[in-house]
Amino acid sequence: MQNIRRRKPSESEPSKPPETNLPDSDDDTKTTQKGPKRESRKEESKKRKENKNKWSCVDNCCWLIGVICSIWWGLLFLYHCLPSSFPQYVTEAITGPLPDPPGEKLLKEGLTAAHPVVFVPGIVTGGLELWEGHQCADALFRKRLWGGTFGEVYKRPSCWVEHMSLDNETGLDPPGIRIRPVSGLVAADYFAPGYFVWAVLIANLARIGYEEKNMYMAAYDWRLSYQNTEVRDRSLSRIKSNIELMVATNGGKKAVVVPHSMGVLYFLHFMKWVEAPAPMGGGGGSDWCARHLKAVMSIGGPFLGVPKAVPGLLSAEAKDVAVARAIAPGVLDSELFRLQTLQYVMKMTRTWDSTMSMIPRGGETIWGGLDWAPEEGYDCSKKKQRNNNTLSASHEESGSYSSQRKNVFYGRMISFGKDVAEASPSEIKRINFRDAVKGSNIANGTCRDVWTEYHDMGVQGIKAVAEYKVYTAGDILDLLHFVAPKMMARGDAHFSYGIAGNLDDPKYENYKYWSNPLETKLPNAPELEIFSLYGVGISTERAYVYRLSPSMDCNIPFQIDIAADEGDEDSCLKDGVFLVNGDETVPVLSTGFMCARGWRGKTRFNPFGIRTYVREYDHAPPSNLLEGRGTQSGAHVDIMGNFALIEDVMRVAAGATGNDLGGDRVVGAPPVVSRCLAENRFFASLMLKPQGARVIATLGQSIWFSLF
Amino acid sequence: MGSILRFRKLCYAKRLNIQSYESKKFDKKNDGIVSSSEAVMEELKKRKLRKQPQGWRCIDSCCWAIGHLCTAWWLLLFFYHILPTNLPGLQVPESPGQKLRREGQTALHPVVLVPGIVTGGLELWEGRPCAEGLFRKRLWGGSFAEIFKRPICWLEHLSLDNETGLDPPGIRIRAVPGLVAADYFAPGYFVWAILIENLAKIGYEEKNMYMAAYDWRLSFQNAEIRDKSLSRLKSKIELMYETNGYKKVVVVPHSMGVIYFLHFLKWVESPPPFGGGGGPGWCAKHIKAVMNIGPTFLGVPKTVSNILSSEAKDVAFLRSMAPGVFDSEILRLQTLEHVMRVFRTWDSVISLLPKGGETIWGNLDWSPEDHCGCDFANIKASGTNSSDFKTNNSDAKCSFQLKERVKYGRIISFGKIAAELPSSQLPTLSFKEFLLKKKANSFCGEVWTEYDELSRESIREVADNKAYTAETLLNLIRHLAPKMMQRAEDHFSHGIANDLDDPKYAHYKYWSNPLETKLPNAPDMEIYCLYGVGIPTERSYIYKISPSDRCKSIPYRIDGSADGTHNGCLKNGVYFVDGDESVPVISAGFMCAKAWRGKTRFNPSGMATFNREYHHKPPSSLLEGRGLESGAHVDIMGNVGLIEDVLRVAAGATGEELGGDRIHSDVVRMSDRINLRLVSLLVTIGDVISLLVIISGAGEQGRVCHPLTNGSGSRHHLAMTSNAAVARC
């Protein structure tokens, strides 16, 4: 109101009736002739003119803003008036009719909701909200700190980091801070606005009759170690109680569990926990799984760990960060504004126990030694090689190893220097770092507030690490113990990475083994089915070339050596990272091995012969921008929108067995797509679609996003 | 953008120089820039010469104003965000959560919140084509944007099937689960949010706090049949009990949630298939206290006017202010008719009809409230503690005795005269007569209210019956809306049980009526009635036949012109009593104050009950929002006194540690005026004399001494005598 009132006097001037205006303008032109007679009037008119000039600038701005606002509102109004299916019409007009979404299709086939469905989200995708915080987080009560818009990251970054960190001694809440998982389907349906995770699957399930009473999102705090989620939040008990409830209220139909990413390990832990006796376990009895579970459909499950976790823990970077560093050197390291982003991120992520559950398991037996790796012979050239035939039972070692130009030693997960990565095993001289004395503290006081254990290592320790040259999956554990003893001490209480010699050893009753498929038996539930659904056809990080970082003072001492590049489109080495086939995050080896081999038939890991199925989905990038993240994607998170995968999940939920689906589905001959093209597309999409999460990933605010 | 600006500048310059410059001269100046717009300028100039440049200026100033407003708005928003949340100058009163935390109270018992009618959010899971794109979006609660965008579609989706009371085919609306279901009803309008925040301050979080959201449109048993809501609640309580160190649960239901939870208490101990199969000890094992907020135990008179004419005080008032708005046929609005059609498909509404008939709500001549005036604002706010509570106090609280008593018992009267006539002069007409005359006239179109099927005569005859009490009212509604009542009366009952041991009371339709069920056998459990007082609350109505004779319109409406001299008891056709704006004191307080107090037939195990009243104080300033000491039905959820009570009980306190009863209103006296038999029927059969003794004794004890101070003795005595009576039988 005031504005209008203020406007009025000024407005009255130009809108004065013309009678007064006419002589005025007359004056302006004729003053020279009529002379001083009308000096007073002239001054007056001058003033008026000045006035006009004065407000014309502000006025113009306001006018401009007004126009923009009005147009914006107009457009918004039009947009809302349009039917909501308008984008679909456009897409169909361009690309022809879209296929029916699976929900629609199966509804037509007459499928209806039968078995209750439980979702188990993975790392990073679940929302976290504040329940109690320090002063700086006032008024954020029950607001999301993780997931959603991430508005607080920009508004008060240090406060945010402080609240997201856990206590680095206990791995639980720091005093005075309570961050808790968001519960319900909203916990992980969308990660950021517009960036779906479970939403597409949920919507399709709803089409055939699912709703809250037979669908449950087992949200948990993904920062904690699995057993700690039970200790602190009773998450495992809640899952148990909810599954029991849903089975009881849906006519005794057993539940279909759909875990994704780290949720797969979490649910593995749950299956052991629930049958173990209280107080460590859930006390469900030895037939709980047989009574309550119909199928476990793991999506992109990192059964054997993720190589990406290693650089994440070691230097808080992954491929994306390394690339960002290559494009704009210095941004991430700039001391301006005391950013030290990576250091802060590292400090935060190292308090999260769950990241340690992703460290590659099974040591050299699984991931390869100095001169050997299961993926050996994987051809990174334009012709995609079926690398999984070493794993799949149906295709026994029949792959044609095409002419190899150079052998890639994937088993060397970290090598210091490109030459070392490629040298033959006999040429490498390694100096054992394990006994190296950690030198005096190089850090001066200013670095102290960024807590990473590197400060305790000293120059000699760092040198010793680099001197060892090559680390295999087994060595990496020792390396992590060396560089981050406190963190690993915490993690060792909750996770184990080995292979069991004798599974009947009573020590394996400890919960730290429960999430490692190589150190546990599957439950006694012969009718249970385990599916491993994952994408293939995207190059995935597998091993890294490292170097010492140039500046030593407050920085993380190691970096991925982005200079290490074959410069060749066909090479497996890109920006210091060796790539293999996978779903962009998890290599096929980790997702597929257990279901294809480790558990197939009656093995010691699967003593009761639970049937397992491998279902692969070849990656096809979205054909145009309107398709969003694609309906045939194989990428780690985007696969949740893959129609074929959704259809499989829905059929099983509606009662089908693995054999009804057609048993294994192994991608035999993937279409000839240039890996490099695919990769370029990825980076292009990274630039084109600044959808919350991606942007954050590139900005280095949450490196771990890429670690789903 | 630049060129737009320049263009605009030109126009201004133009206007100033119209008279002085030749057009060419002007154009030369800006030759390079605007040569293309020259023609336009010419055109414009000509137009301006002909008539004043009004049009251009108008749009211009509009844009200017919008721009200004936007900028100012953004600036204010910016400042608002920059400001610290707590202004240093402003003294923010300490919240109850902080206070208790400082005292060292921490989370002990798990808490279950049960929302009431209307406050819970509903979301779409499957809909018709018109609701495309709304999957898992809230249709009820939140911003209600869809009402304005597609009102017809919205109404269609919120209706239930009028035969089954369940989903119509092809539509699935489900309750939003979790704390978000009812923390805020609309953005900024809190329901549970403040209580949750205070609970969180002493350590509560999702693992020991649960919102038992349910679809409040359904009848309670249907909520179990369709959504398994009761089973989920049972499982959640068991889970929280087990995972929180076997600490019993404190349940906090609000409004209709109170009778929903009452239903749950019976359901959970009943055997399947109708019940939850928890066994007879379930409640005793799992529940520490039930803290009913604004309970609607005996129904709400407001419901009657809602069912009859889908209007309440507010609507009637609006109509008298602006007659014709609601009835306008322009745009085919018929808002009320549409609302009524949707409303009548919701079974839960029927659960809120007044229960207990004339015994509770009064007959044509008598009502429990009629001895007092209506000057609620002047009732002293000073609380009385149970310790110094005496019968005399209730007399003092009556500001004065009225010479002519208001006949609250007549919940509906047609015409003001009928509301005041002595009962002997009222015409009586039995329903059976005009039930026969009922016939359907021509079908009036799409709006489905059962009024369409009534003939004009029968509508008039209903009005001729003049006055209806709580009992005849049910007949009236059965007559006017037979289908609805038939559907709903399978699920709800509104009477008073004679013999609670009658096996018919095992049926679920009686479970939500406190007068037809026994409380579970859980002597350690506590029941609280927490409610606001001091606000005039609708109690009975004066109706008239609506003037318009059109079909499709609702034939009755509240007579907004009936204003009384009864010291403000009658306003705009509505009689008021003391209450919390929605629920009268008698409905909220009677059960705890009398019917369950001590060992009665409704409360055979003698669990302790407490009345805690909160006197309404309007917010002192705008900054206080909806007030820290409000007593209104929903706003009371932000009342610091109430929150503190709930927190203390959750942290382990018992009712006596809270200070027992806390009574401001006249509830005890009113309850004493209600002549409800509180002891078992067997006793009366057995020994008439001992019955008389017991009744008079119980009555005296209820009035004279407080059961808490003196109750154990009298309880014991009661039990003894009734046992003896049974034995003799």
CSV table of C-alpha atoms in Angstrom, one decimal, chain A residues 76-408:
chain,number,residue,atom,x,y,z
A,76,LEU,CA,3.6,-19.9,-15.2
A,77,PHE,CA,-0.2,-19.5,-15.5
A,78,LEU,CA,-0.1,-20.9,-19.0
A,79,TYR,CA,2.0,-23.8,-17.9
A,80,HIS,CA,-0.4,-24.6,-15.1
A,81,CYS,CA,-3.3,-24.4,-17.5
A,82,LEU,CA,-1.7,-26.9,-19.8
A,83,PRO,CA,-2.6,-30.5,-19.1
A,84,SER,CA,0.1,-32.1,-17.1
A,85,SER,CA,0.7,-34.7,-19.8
A,86,PHE,CA,1.8,-32.0,-22.2
A,87,PRO,CA,5.5,-32.9,-22.2
A,88,GLN,CA,4.5,-36.5,-23.0
A,89,TYR,CA,2.5,-35.3,-26.1
A,90,VAL,CA,5.6,-33.4,-27.2
A,91,THR,CA,7.8,-36.4,-26.7
A,92,GLU,CA,5.5,-38.6,-28.6
A,93,ALA,CA,5.2,-36.2,-31.4
A,94,ILE,CA,8.9,-36.2,-31.7
A,95,THR,CA,9.9,-39.7,-31.1
A,96,GLY,CA,6.8,-41.6,-31.8
A,97,PRO,CA,4.6,-43.4,-29.2
A,98,LEU,CA,6.3,-44.2,-26.0
A,99,PRO,CA,6.1,-47.7,-24.6
A,100,ASP,CA,3.6,-48.2,-21.9
A,101,PRO,CA,5.1,-47.9,-18.5
A,102,PRO,CA,5.4,-51.3,-16.9
A,103,GLY,CA,2.7,-50.6,-14.4
A,104,GLU,CA,0.2,-49.9,-17.1
A,105,LYS,CA,1.3,-52.9,-19.1
A,106,LEU,CA,1.0,-55.3,-16.3
A,107,LEU,CA,-2.3,-53.9,-15.2
A,108,LYS,CA,-3.6,-54.8,-18.6
A,109,GLU,CA,-2.2,-58.3,-18.2
A,110,GLY,CA,-4.3,-58.5,-15.0
A,111,LEU,CA,-1.5,-58.6,-12.4
A,112,THR,CA,-2.4,-57.3,-9.0
A,113,ALA,CA,-0.6,-56.7,-5.8
A,114,ALA,CA,0.1,-59.9,-4.0
A,115,HIS,CA,3.3,-59.9,-1.9
A,116,PRO,CA,4.1,-57.0,0.3
A,117,VAL,CA,7.2,-55.1,-0.9
A,118,VAL,CA,10.0,-53.7,1.2
A,119,PHE,CA,12.5,-51.2,-0.1
A,120,VAL,CA,15.9,-50.8,1.4
A,121,PRO,CA,17.6,-47.6,0.2
A,122,GLY,CA,21.3,-47.4,-0.3
A,123,ILE,CA,24.0,-45.0,0.9
A,124,VAL,CA,23.5,-41.3,0.3
A,125,THR,CA,20.0,-41.6,-1.2
A,126,GLY,CA,18.1,-41.5,2.1
A,127,GLY,CA,17.1,-38.2,3.6
A,128,LEU,CA,18.3,-37.2,7.0
A,129,GLU,CA,16.6,-34.6,9.2
A,130,LEU,CA,17.6,-32.7,12.3
A,131,TRP,CA,16.1,-33.5,15.7
A,132,GLU,CA,18.4,-31.7,17.9
A,133,GLY,CA,21.2,-29.3,17.0
A,134,HIS,CA,23.6,-26.7,18.1
A,135,GLN,CA,22.8,-23.0,18.1
A,136,CYS,CA,23.7,-22.5,14.5
A,137,ALA,CA,21.1,-24.9,13.3
A,138,ASP,CA,18.2,-23.1,15.0
A,139,ALA,CA,14.9,-23.4,13.3
A,140,LEU,CA,15.9,-26.4,11.3
A,141,PHE,CA,14.0,-28.8,13.5
A,142,ARG,CA,12.8,-31.7,11.4
A,143,LYS,CA,14.1,-30.0,8.3
A,144,ARG,CA,16.1,-32.1,5.9
A,145,LEU,CA,19.9,-31.6,6.1
A,146,TRP,CA,20.6,-34.3,3.6
A,147,GLY,CA,18.4,-34.8,0.6
A,148,GLY,CA,16.0,-32.3,-0.8
A,149,THR,CA,17.4,-28.9,-1.8
A,150,PHE,CA,20.5,-28.9,0.2
A,151,GLY,CA,19.9,-25.3,0.9
A,152,GLU,CA,21.8,-25.4,4.1
A,153,VAL,CA,25.0,-26.4,2.5
A,154,TYR,CA,25.2,-23.0,0.9
A,155,LYS,CA,23.7,-21.0,3.7
A,156,ARG,CA,25.9,-22.3,6.5
A,157,PRO,CA,28.4,-24.8,5.3
A,158,SER,CA,30.5,-25.2,8.4
A,159,CYS,CA,27.4,-25.7,10.5
A,160,TRP,CA,26.2,-28.2,8.1
A,161,VAL,CA,29.4,-30.2,8.1
A,162,GLU,CA,29.5,-30.1,11.9
A,163,HIS,CA,26.0,-31.5,12.1
A,164,MET,CA,26.5,-34.2,9.5
A,165,SER,CA,29.6,-35.5,11.1
A,166,LEU,CA,29.5,-38.3,13.6
A,167,ASP,CA,31.6,-38.7,16.7
A,168,ASN,CA,34.9,-40.0,15.6
A,169,GLU,CA,35.4,-42.2,18.6
A,170,THR,CA,32.1,-43.9,18.8
A,171,GLY,CA,30.7,-43.6,15.4
A,172,LEU,CA,27.4,-42.4,16.9
A,173,ASP,CA,25.9,-39.0,17.6
A,174,PRO,CA,28.2,-36.2,18.8
A,175,PRO,CA,26.9,-34.7,22.0
A,176,GLY,CA,24.1,-32.3,21.5
A,177,ILE,CA,23.3,-33.3,17.9
A,178,ARG,CA,20.7,-35.7,16.7
A,179,ILE,CA,20.3,-36.3,13.0
A,180,ARG,CA,17.8,-39.0,12.2
A,181,PRO,CA,16.7,-40.7,9.0
A,182,VAL,CA,13.5,-39.4,7.4
A,183,SER,CA,10.9,-42.2,7.6
A,184,GLY,CA,8.4,-43.4,5.2
A,185,LEU,CA,8.3,-43.6,1.4
A,186,VAL,CA,9.3,-39.9,1.3
A,187,ALA,CA,12.7,-40.8,2.7
A,188,ALA,CA,14.1,-41.9,-0.6
A,189,ASP,CA,11.6,-41.4,-3.4
A,190,TYR,CA,13.3,-38.4,-4.6
A,191,PHE,CA,16.9,-37.5,-3.6
A,192,ALA,CA,16.7,-33.9,-4.7
A,193,PRO,CA,13.6,-32.3,-6.3
A,194,GLY,CA,13.2,-33.9,-9.7
A,195,TYR,CA,16.0,-36.5,-9.2
A,196,PHE,CA,14.0,-39.7,-8.6
A,197,VAL,CA,15.4,-42.7,-6.8
A,198,TRP,CA,12.5,-44.9,-5.9
A,199,ALA,CA,9.7,-42.7,-7.1
A,200,VAL,CA,9.3,-44.4,-10.5
A,201,LEU,CA,9.2,-47.9,-9.0
A,202,ILE,CA,6.7,-46.8,-6.4
A,203,ALA,CA,4.4,-45.2,-9.0
A,204,ASN,CA,4.4,-48.3,-11.1
A,205,LEU,CA,3.8,-50.6,-8.2
A,206,ALA,CA,0.9,-48.3,-7.2
A,207,ARG,CA,-0.7,-48.9,-10.6
A,208,ILE,CA,-1.2,-52.6,-9.8
A,209,GLY,CA,-2.6,-51.9,-6.4
A,210,TYR,CA,0.2,-51.3,-4.0
A,211,GLU,CA,-0.2,-48.6,-1.3
A,212,GLU,CA,1.3,-47.9,2.1
A,213,LYS,CA,-0.2,-51.0,3.7
A,214,ASN,CA,1.8,-53.3,1.6
A,215,MET,CA,4.8,-51.2,0.7
A,216,TYR,CA,7.4,-50.1,3.2
A,217,MET,CA,10.5,-48.1,2.9
A,218,ALA,CA,13.1,-49.4,5.4
A,219,ALA,CA,14.8,-46.1,5.9
A,220,TYR,CA,17.9,-46.1,8.1
A,221,ASP,CA,20.7,-43.7,8.9
A,222,TRP,CA,23.2,-44.7,6.2
A,223,ARG,CA,26.1,-43.0,8.0
A,224,LEU,CA,26.1,-45.5,10.8
A,225,SER,CA,27.5,-49.0,10.8
A,226,TYR,CA,24.7,-51.5,10.4
A,227,GLN,CA,24.7,-52.7,13.9
A,228,ASN,CA,24.7,-49.2,15.2
A,229,THR,CA,21.5,-48.4,13.4
A,230,GLU,CA,19.9,-51.0,15.6
A,231,VAL,CA,21.7,-49.8,18.7
A,232,ARG,CA,20.8,-46.2,18.2
A,233,ASP,CA,17.6,-46.1,16.2
A,234,ARG,CA,16.2,-49.7,16.4
A,235,SER,CA,16.1,-49.7,12.7
A,236,LEU,CA,16.6,-53.4,12.3
A,237,SER,CA,13.8,-54.1,14.9
A,238,ARG,CA,11.5,-51.8,13.0
A,239,ILE,CA,12.2,-53.6,9.7
A,240,LYS,CA,11.5,-56.9,11.4
A,241,SER,CA,8.3,-55.7,13.0
A,242,ASN,CA,7.1,-54.1,9.8
A,243,ILE,CA,7.7,-57.2,7.7
A,244,GLU,CA,5.9,-59.3,10.3
A,245,LEU,CA,3.0,-56.9,10.3
A,246,MET,CA,2.8,-56.8,6.5
A,247,VAL,CA,3.0,-60.5,6.1
A,248,ALA,CA,0.3,-60.9,8.8
A,249,THR,CA,-2.1,-58.3,7.4
A,250,ASN,CA,-1.7,-59.4,3.8
A,251,GLY,CA,-3.0,-62.9,4.2
A,252,GLY,CA,0.3,-64.5,5.1
A,253,LYS,CA,1.9,-63.6,1.7
A,254,LYS,CA,5.7,-63.4,2.2
A,255,ALA,CA,7.5,-60.2,1.5
A,256,VAL,CA,9.6,-59.3,-1.5
A,257,VAL,CA,12.6,-57.2,-0.5
A,258,VAL,CA,14.1,-54.8,-2.9
A,259,PRO,CA,17.4,-53.4,-1.6
A,260,HIS,CA,19.5,-51.0,-3.6
A,261,SER,CA,23.2,-50.4,-3.5
A,262,MET,CA,24.5,-50.4,0.1
A,263,GLY,CA,21.0,-51.5,1.1
A,264,VAL,CA,21.9,-54.9,-0.3
A,265,LEU,CA,24.7,-55.3,2.3
A,266,TYR,CA,22.4,-53.8,5.0
A,267,PHE,CA,19.8,-56.4,4.2
A,268,LEU,CA,22.3,-59.2,4.2
A,269,HIS,CA,23.2,-58.0,7.7
A,270,PHE,CA,19.5,-58.0,8.6
A,271,MET,CA,19.0,-61.6,7.5
A,272,LYS,CA,21.7,-62.8,9.8
A,273,TRP,CA,20.7,-60.4,12.6
A,274,VAL,CA,17.0,-61.4,12.6
A,275,GLU,CA,17.8,-65.1,13.1
A,276,ALA,CA,20.5,-64.6,15.6
A,277,PRO,CA,19.5,-64.8,19.3
A,278,ALA,CA,19.0,-61.7,21.3
A,279,PRO,CA,20.6,-59.5,22.6
A,280,MET,CA,23.0,-59.2,19.6
A,281,GLY,CA,20.4,-60.4,17.1
A,282,GLY,CA,16.7,-60.0,16.6
A,283,GLY,CA,15.7,-63.4,18.1
A,284,GLY,CA,13.4,-64.3,15.2
A,285,GLY,CA,14.3,-67.9,15.3
A,286,SER,CA,16.1,-69.9,12.7
A,287,ASP,CA,13.2,-70.1,10.3
A,288,TRP,CA,12.3,-66.4,10.3
A,289,CYS,CA,13.6,-65.7,6.8
A,290,ALA,CA,11.8,-68.9,5.5
A,291,ARG,CA,8.6,-67.8,7.0
A,292,HIS,CA,8.6,-64.1,6.0
A,293,LEU,CA,10.7,-63.7,2.8
A,294,LYS,CA,9.8,-64.7,-0.7
A,295,ALA,CA,12.5,-63.0,-2.7
A,296,VAL,CA,15.4,-60.6,-2.3
A,297,MET,CA,15.8,-58.5,-5.4
A,298,SER,CA,19.1,-56.7,-5.0
A,299,ILE,CA,19.5,-53.8,-7.4
A,300,GLY,CA,23.1,-52.9,-8.1
A,301,GLY,CA,24.3,-54.6,-5.0
A,302,PRO,CA,28.0,-54.1,-4.2
A,303,PHE,CA,28.3,-57.5,-2.6
A,304,LEU,CA,32.1,-57.5,-2.7
A,305,GLY,CA,32.6,-53.8,-2.2
A,306,VAL,CA,33.3,-50.9,-4.5
A,307,PRO,CA,36.7,-49.8,-5.7
A,308,LYS,CA,35.5,-46.2,-5.7
A,309,ALA,CA,35.4,-46.4,-1.9
A,310,VAL,CA,39.2,-46.6,-1.8
A,311,PRO,CA,40.0,-43.2,-3.3
A,312,GLY,CA,37.0,-41.9,-1.4
A,313,LEU,CA,38.6,-42.8,1.9
A,314,LEU,CA,42.1,-42.1,0.9
A,315,SER,CA,41.8,-38.7,-0.7
A,316,ALA,CA,38.1,-37.9,-0.7
A,317,GLU,CA,38.0,-37.9,-4.5
A,318,ALA,CA,36.6,-39.9,-7.2
A,319,LYS,CA,36.6,-39.7,-11.0
A,320,ASP,CA,34.4,-36.7,-11.1
A,321,VAL,CA,36.5,-34.8,-8.6
A,322,ALA,CA,39.7,-35.7,-10.4
A,323,VAL,CA,38.2,-34.4,-13.6
A,324,ALA,CA,37.0,-31.2,-12.0
A,325,ARG,CA,40.5,-30.7,-10.7
A,326,ALA,CA,41.9,-31.2,-14.1
A,327,ILE,CA,39.6,-28.7,-15.7
A,328,ALA,CA,40.1,-26.0,-13.1
A,329,PRO,CA,43.3,-26.7,-11.2
A,330,GLY,CA,43.5,-24.9,-7.9
A,331,VAL,CA,39.8,-24.4,-7.3
A,332,LEU,CA,39.5,-27.2,-4.9
A,333,ASP,CA,42.8,-26.5,-3.3
A,334,SER,CA,42.4,-22.7,-3.0
A,335,GLU,CA,43.1,-21.3,0.4
A,336,LEU,CA,41.0,-18.4,-0.4
A,337,PHE,CA,38.0,-18.2,1.8
A,338,ARG,CA,39.7,-21.0,3.7
A,339,LEU,CA,37.8,-23.4,1.6
A,340,GLN,CA,39.7,-26.6,1.9
A,341,THR,CA,36.6,-28.3,0.7
A,342,LEU,CA,38.0,-31.7,0.2
A,343,GLN,CA,39.6,-31.7,3.6
A,344,TYR,CA,36.3,-30.9,5.2
A,345,VAL,CA,34.5,-33.4,3.2
A,346,MET,CA,37.1,-36.0,4.2
A,347,LYS,CA,36.9,-35.1,7.8
A,348,MET,CA,33.2,-35.6,7.6
A,349,THR,CA,33.1,-38.8,5.6
A,350,ARG,CA,35.7,-40.4,7.7
A,351,THR,CA,33.4,-40.3,10.7
A,352,TRP,CA,30.8,-42.3,8.7
A,353,ASP,CA,31.3,-46.0,9.5
A,354,SER,CA,29.1,-47.1,6.6
A,355,THR,CA,31.7,-46.0,4.0
A,356,MET,CA,34.0,-48.7,5.3
A,357,SER,CA,31.4,-51.4,4.5
A,358,MET,CA,32.1,-50.6,0.8
A,359,ILE,CA,35.9,-51.4,0.9
A,360,PRO,CA,36.6,-54.2,-1.5
A,361,ARG,CA,36.2,-57.6,0.1
A,362,GLY,CA,37.8,-60.9,-0.5
A,363,GLY,CA,41.3,-59.5,-1.0
A,364,GLU,CA,43.4,-60.8,-3.8
A,365,THR,CA,41.3,-63.9,-4.3
A,366,ILE,CA,38.5,-61.8,-5.7
A,367,TRP,CA,40.1,-58.6,-6.9
A,368,GLY,CA,43.3,-59.9,-8.3
A,369,GLY,CA,46.9,-59.8,-7.4
A,370,LEU,CA,49.9,-58.0,-8.8
A,371,ASP,CA,49.8,-59.8,-12.1
A,372,TRP,CA,46.4,-61.2,-12.3
A,373,ALA,CA,42.7,-60.0,-12.2
A,374,PRO,CA,39.4,-61.7,-13.0
A,375,GLU,CA,38.6,-59.0,-15.6
A,376,GLU,CA,41.9,-59.6,-17.4
A,377,GLY,CA,41.3,-59.4,-21.1
A,378,TYR,CA,38.5,-56.9,-20.8
A,379,ASP,CA,38.7,-54.9,-23.9
A,380,CYS,CA,38.1,-51.3,-23.4
A,381,SER,CA,38.0,-50.5,-27.1
A,382,LYS,CA,35.0,-49.5,-29.0
A,383,LYS,CA,33.9,-53.1,-29.3
A,384,LYS,CA,32.4,-53.9,-26.0
A,385,GLN,CA,33.6,-57.1,-24.6
A,386,ARG,CA,31.5,-59.4,-22.7
A,387,ASN,CA,33.6,-59.5,-19.7
A,388,ASN,CA,31.1,-61.3,-17.5
A,389,ASN,CA,31.5,-64.7,-19.1
A,390,THR,CA,34.2,-65.6,-16.7
A,391,LEU,CA,31.5,-65.2,-14.1
A,392,SER,CA,28.4,-66.5,-15.6
A,393,ALA,CA,27.9,-70.2,-15.2
A,394,SER,CA,26.2,-70.5,-18.5
A,395,HIS,CA,29.0,-69.1,-20.6
A,396,GLU,CA,31.9,-71.0,-19.3
A,397,GLU,CA,35.2,-69.3,-20.2
A,398,SER,CA,34.2,-69.2,-23.8
A,399,GLY,CA,34.8,-65.6,-24.5
A,400,SER,CA,37.0,-64.8,-27.3
A,401,TYR,CA,39.9,-62.9,-25.9
A,402,SER,CA,40.5,-60.5,-28.6
A,403,SER,CA,44.0,-59.4,-29.4
A,404,GLN,CA,45.3,-57.4,-26.5
A,405,ARG,CA,47.6,-54.6,-27.2
A,406,LYS,CA,48.6,-54.2,-23.6
A,407,ASN,CA,47.6,-56.1,-20.5
A,408,VAL,CA,46.0,-54.0,-17.8
